[in-house]
Structures are given as structure tokens and as C-alpha cells.
mmCIF file of C-alpha atoms in Angstrom:
data_model
loop_
_atom_site.group_PDB
_atom_site.id
_atom_site.type_symbol
_atom_site.label_atom_id
_atom_site.label_comp_id
_atom_site.label_asym_id
_atom_site.label_seq_id
_atom_site.Cartn_x
_atom_site.Cartn_y
_atom_site.Cartn_z
ATOM 1 C CA MET A 7 1.395 -9.389 25.966
ATOM 2 C CA ASN A 8 -0.766 -6.749 24.267
ATOM 3 C CA SER A 9 2.329 -4.756 23.285
ATOM 4 C CA ILE A 10 3.878 -7.855 21.661
ATOM 5 C CA ILE A 11 0.718 -8.417 19.605
ATOM 6 C CA ALA A 12 0.656 -4.742 18.584
ATOM 7 C CA LEU A 13 4.332 -4.893 17.573
ATOM 8 C CA CYS A 14 3.755 -8.032 15.478
ATOM 9 C CA ALA A 15 0.796 -6.371 13.743
ATOM 10 C CA LEU A 16 2.883 -3.275 13.020
ATOM 11 C CA LEU A 17 5.773 -5.321 11.596
ATOM 12 C CA ALA A 18 3.384 -7.338 9.439
ATOM 13 C CA SER A 19 1.816 -4.168 8.011
ATOM 14 C CA LEU A 20 5.222 -2.635 7.261
ATOM 15 C CA SER A 21 6.308 -5.706 5.316
ATOM 16 C CA HIS A 22 3.514 -5.027 2.788
ATOM 17 C CA SER A 23 4.228 -1.339 2.250
ATOM 18 C CA GLU A 24 6.796 0.758 0.373
ATOM 19 C CA PRO A 25 10.120 1.215 2.168
ATOM 20 C CA LEU A 26 10.188 4.298 4.393
ATOM 21 C CA LEU A 27 13.631 5.324 3.166
ATOM 22 C CA LYS A 28 14.467 5.125 -0.508
ATOM 23 C CA PRO A 29 18.047 4.715 -1.662
ATOM 24 C CA GLN A 30 19.761 8.055 -2.212
ATOM 25 C CA ASN A 31 21.121 7.049 -5.623
ATOM 26 C CA VAL A 32 17.715 6.512 -7.304
ATOM 27 C CA GLN A 33 17.355 9.161 -9.972
ATOM 28 C CA LEU A 34 13.953 10.576 -10.874
ATOM 29 C CA MET A 35 13.331 10.885 -14.602
ATOM 30 C CA ASP A 36 11.156 13.445 -16.387
ATOM 31 C CA VAL A 37 8.000 12.204 -18.094
ATOM 32 C CA GLU A 38 6.156 14.505 -20.508
ATOM 33 C CA ILE A 39 2.394 14.020 -20.682
ATOM 34 C CA THR A 40 0.084 15.563 -23.263
ATOM 35 C CA VAL A 41 -3.625 15.383 -22.427
ATOM 36 C CA LYS A 42 -5.905 15.848 -25.460
ATOM 37 C CA ASN A 43 -9.654 16.275 -26.090
ATOM 38 C CA ILE A 44 -10.369 18.355 -22.964
ATOM 39 C CA ARG A 45 -13.884 19.709 -23.462
ATOM 40 C CA SER A 46 -14.063 22.388 -20.755
ATOM 41 C CA ASN A 47 -11.998 24.450 -18.331
ATOM 42 C CA LYS A 48 -14.195 23.397 -15.389
ATOM 43 C CA GLY A 49 -12.747 21.336 -12.540
ATOM 44 C CA LYS A 50 -9.372 19.630 -12.760
ATOM 45 C CA ILE A 51 -7.692 16.607 -14.283
ATOM 46 C CA SER A 52 -6.347 13.940 -11.946
ATOM 47 C CA ILE A 53 -3.712 11.505 -13.237
ATOM 48 C CA GLY A 54 -3.032 8.308 -11.283
ATOM 49 C CA PHE A 55 0.098 6.197 -11.747
ATOM 50 C CA PHE A 56 0.065 2.443 -11.188
ATOM 51 C CA LYS A 57 2.867 -0.103 -10.901
ATOM 52 C CA ASP A 58 0.805 -3.264 -11.392
ATOM 53 C CA GLN A 59 -2.577 -4.702 -12.378
ATOM 54 C CA LEU A 60 -3.668 -5.289 -8.787
ATOM 55 C CA SER A 61 -3.286 -1.640 -7.754
ATOM 56 C CA PHE A 62 -5.117 -0.584 -10.940
ATOM 57 C CA ASP A 63 -7.971 -3.031 -10.233
ATOM 58 C CA LYS A 64 -8.280 -1.631 -6.699
ATOM 59 C CA GLU A 65 -8.018 1.952 -8.047
ATOM 60 C CA LYS A 66 -5.137 2.643 -5.649
ATOM 61 C CA PRO A 67 -2.432 4.579 -7.536
ATOM 62 C CA PHE A 68 0.938 4.904 -5.855
ATOM 63 C CA LYS A 69 1.100 8.504 -7.108
ATOM 64 C CA SER A 70 -1.676 10.943 -8.023
ATOM 65 C CA VAL A 71 -1.094 14.240 -9.767
ATOM 66 C CA PRO A 72 -3.840 16.902 -9.809
ATOM 67 C CA CYS A 73 -3.619 19.173 -12.864
ATOM 68 C CA LEU A 74 -5.328 22.541 -12.973
ATOM 69 C CA LYS A 75 -6.868 23.459 -16.307
ATOM 70 C CA GLN A 76 -5.636 27.064 -16.381
ATOM 71 C CA SER A 77 -3.094 26.320 -19.106
ATOM 72 C CA VAL A 78 -5.453 24.332 -21.373
ATOM 73 C CA SER A 79 -5.195 25.572 -24.949
ATOM 74 C CA ASN A 80 -7.369 24.192 -27.769
ATOM 75 C CA GLY A 81 -8.343 21.219 -25.584
ATOM 76 C CA ILE A 82 -4.709 20.295 -24.831
ATOM 77 C CA LEU A 83 -2.807 20.333 -21.536
ATOM 78 C CA LYS A 84 0.911 19.580 -21.174
ATOM 79 C CA VAL A 85 2.239 18.253 -17.875
ATOM 80 C CA LYS A 86 5.717 17.208 -16.750
ATOM 81 C CA ILE A 87 6.189 14.862 -13.804
ATOM 82 C CA GLN A 88 9.038 12.786 -12.416
ATOM 83 C CA LEU A 89 9.132 9.050 -11.808
ATOM 84 C CA GLU A 90 11.792 6.518 -10.884
ATOM 85 C CA PRO A 91 12.864 4.164 -13.686
ATOM 86 C CA GLY A 92 10.339 1.344 -14.063
ATOM 87 C CA ILE A 93 7.182 0.223 -15.840
ATOM 88 C CA TYR A 94 3.966 2.121 -15.155
ATOM 89 C CA GLY A 95 0.453 2.687 -16.359
ATOM 90 C CA ALA A 96 -1.423 5.967 -16.018
ATOM 91 C CA SER A 97 -5.123 6.736 -16.041
ATOM 92 C CA LEU A 98 -6.867 10.073 -15.801
ATOM 93 C CA LEU A 99 -10.162 11.528 -14.738
ATOM 94 C CA ASP A 100 -11.482 14.820 -16.074
ATOM 95 C CA ASP A 101 -13.181 15.744 -12.799
ATOM 96 C CA GLU A 102 -15.284 18.583 -14.202
ATOM 97 C CA ASN A 103 -17.294 19.129 -11.009
ATOM 98 C CA ASP A 104 -14.135 18.839 -8.842
ATOM 99 C CA ASN A 105 -15.656 16.393 -6.342
ATOM 100 C CA GLY A 106 -12.679 14.010 -6.406
ATOM 101 C CA LYS A 107 -14.443 11.029 -7.986
ATOM 102 C CA MET A 108 -15.903 9.721 -11.237
ATOM 103 C CA ASP A 109 -19.602 10.453 -11.530
ATOM 104 C CA TYR A 110 -21.965 7.989 -13.249
ATOM 105 C CA ASN A 111 -25.482 8.249 -14.653
ATOM 106 C CA VAL A 112 -28.334 5.933 -13.559
ATOM 107 C CA LEU A 113 -27.159 3.273 -16.030
ATOM 108 C CA GLY A 114 -23.620 3.277 -14.594
ATOM 109 C CA ILE A 115 -22.107 5.117 -17.567
ATOM 110 C CA PRO A 116 -19.385 7.666 -16.699
ATOM 111 C CA LYS A 117 -20.557 11.282 -16.910
ATOM 112 C CA GLU A 118 -16.993 12.637 -16.869
ATOM 113 C CA GLY A 119 -14.033 12.000 -19.142
ATOM 114 C CA PHE A 120 -11.349 9.368 -18.660
ATOM 115 C CA GLY A 121 -8.175 8.301 -20.439
ATOM 116 C CA PHE A 122 -5.109 6.080 -20.338
ATOM 117 C CA SER A 123 -1.423 6.428 -21.194
ATOM 118 C CA ASN A 124 -0.794 5.946 -24.939
ATOM 119 C CA TYR A 125 -4.102 4.092 -25.289
ATOM 120 C CA TYR A 126 -7.590 5.214 -26.339
ATOM 121 C CA HIS A 127 -10.098 2.876 -24.723
ATOM 122 C CA THR A 128 -13.153 2.152 -26.878
ATOM 123 C CA GLY A 129 -14.656 -0.675 -24.814
ATOM 124 C CA PHE A 130 -17.142 -0.463 -21.986
ATOM 125 C CA SER A 131 -15.233 -2.570 -19.475
ATOM 126 C CA LYS A 132 -12.039 -1.588 -17.697
ATOM 127 C CA PRO A 133 -8.893 -2.266 -19.776
ATOM 128 C CA LYS A 134 -5.965 -4.364 -18.589
ATOM 129 C CA MET A 135 -2.906 -2.389 -17.526
ATOM 130 C CA GLN A 136 -0.812 -4.163 -20.155
ATOM 131 C CA ALA A 137 -2.696 -2.142 -22.817
ATOM 132 C CA PHE A 138 -1.494 1.219 -21.448
ATOM 133 C CA GLN A 139 1.907 0.497 -19.887
ATOM 134 C CA PHE A 140 4.969 2.632 -20.544
ATOM 135 C CA GLU A 141 8.574 2.427 -19.424
ATOM 136 C CA VAL A 142 10.698 5.070 -17.762
ATOM 137 C CA LYS A 143 14.419 4.467 -18.168
ATOM 138 C CA ALA A 144 17.614 6.424 -17.774
ATOM 139 C CA GLY A 145 18.649 8.591 -20.691
ATOM 140 C CA GLN A 146 15.162 8.835 -22.209
ATOM 141 C CA ILE A 147 12.238 11.176 -21.657
ATOM 142 C CA PRO A 148 9.004 9.271 -22.274
ATOM 143 C CA LYS A 149 6.357 11.253 -24.119
ATOM 144 C CA ILE A 150 2.929 10.042 -23.063
ATOM 145 C CA GLU A 151 -0.330 10.951 -24.834
ATOM 146 C CA MET A 152 -3.635 10.651 -23.026
ATOM 147 C CA ALA A 153 -6.722 11.303 -25.132
ATOM 148 C CA ILE A 154 -9.826 11.822 -23.018
ATOM 149 C CA ARG A 155 -12.968 9.892 -23.879
ATOM 150 C CA TYR A 156 -16.396 11.187 -22.914
ATOM 151 C CA LEU A 157 -19.455 8.927 -23.165
#
């Protein structure tokens, strides 16, 4: 009886996750990202990719890319990644102290830089993913700009 319950729980959890095997014919496409306004060479930049508003709200990217700052020149870093065709949104953290999270001051204001794909956020609340979405499709190389904002 316990093994049947465990099997049902496992099957239920698998139905809400990404498929274990992806089709062989899905082609990954290059995406060129230019990060601007980097103020220091300390730490690293982490870019998270989201497929929908819910994953963005929960801060659970389906793909995260850490970027070392060794090749930063004049506050600019160029990165190339690969994604399947689809619609995405990307956000970044300039994790200057390299602790893997955004740090805030006592008022809840970010102490480190952040940015979004093709969108410079000037508000104080989190933007909607629709504001920074981009599309990856066959035959095109998207060029994404992410300007970092520091408060």
C-alpha cells in the first residue's frame, strides 16, 4: 500500500515538471547579450531566464547563467548563450559580493545592481515579464541589451 502511494506521488510530481527527454530535433539558437553599466569587476553577474510570469514571480528561472567579470571592458560585458526557440524574459543580478543573492539595505532597497532584457526598469516595484520579453526563433540571432541599474 505504501509503495502505491509513493508511486502516485512520484507520478504526480513528474506531471508538473519538464520532460526528462527532450526531442532530438529541437535546435538550440544563439542569443547575444550585452550587459552595460557594470560599475566594478568584483563578484559575478548572474542572468536568469524565465518562460512565464509565474516563474518570474517565484524567482525560479529555468536556466541560470553565471558570468565572470574578467572580460568586462568599459563597463560592458558580452555573453553568448543558447536557448530553444520560444518567448523568454531575462533578469540579472550584479552579485558584487558573490554570495549568490541580492542584498538589501535596512529600508529594503537593493544594494547591488539589477537589470532586465531590453528594458531599463525605473520603478521601485518588480516589473511584469511582458515588459522585458524577447523571442528566440529559427534563422535569427536575438541581440539582447541589459543595462544594470544601481540604487
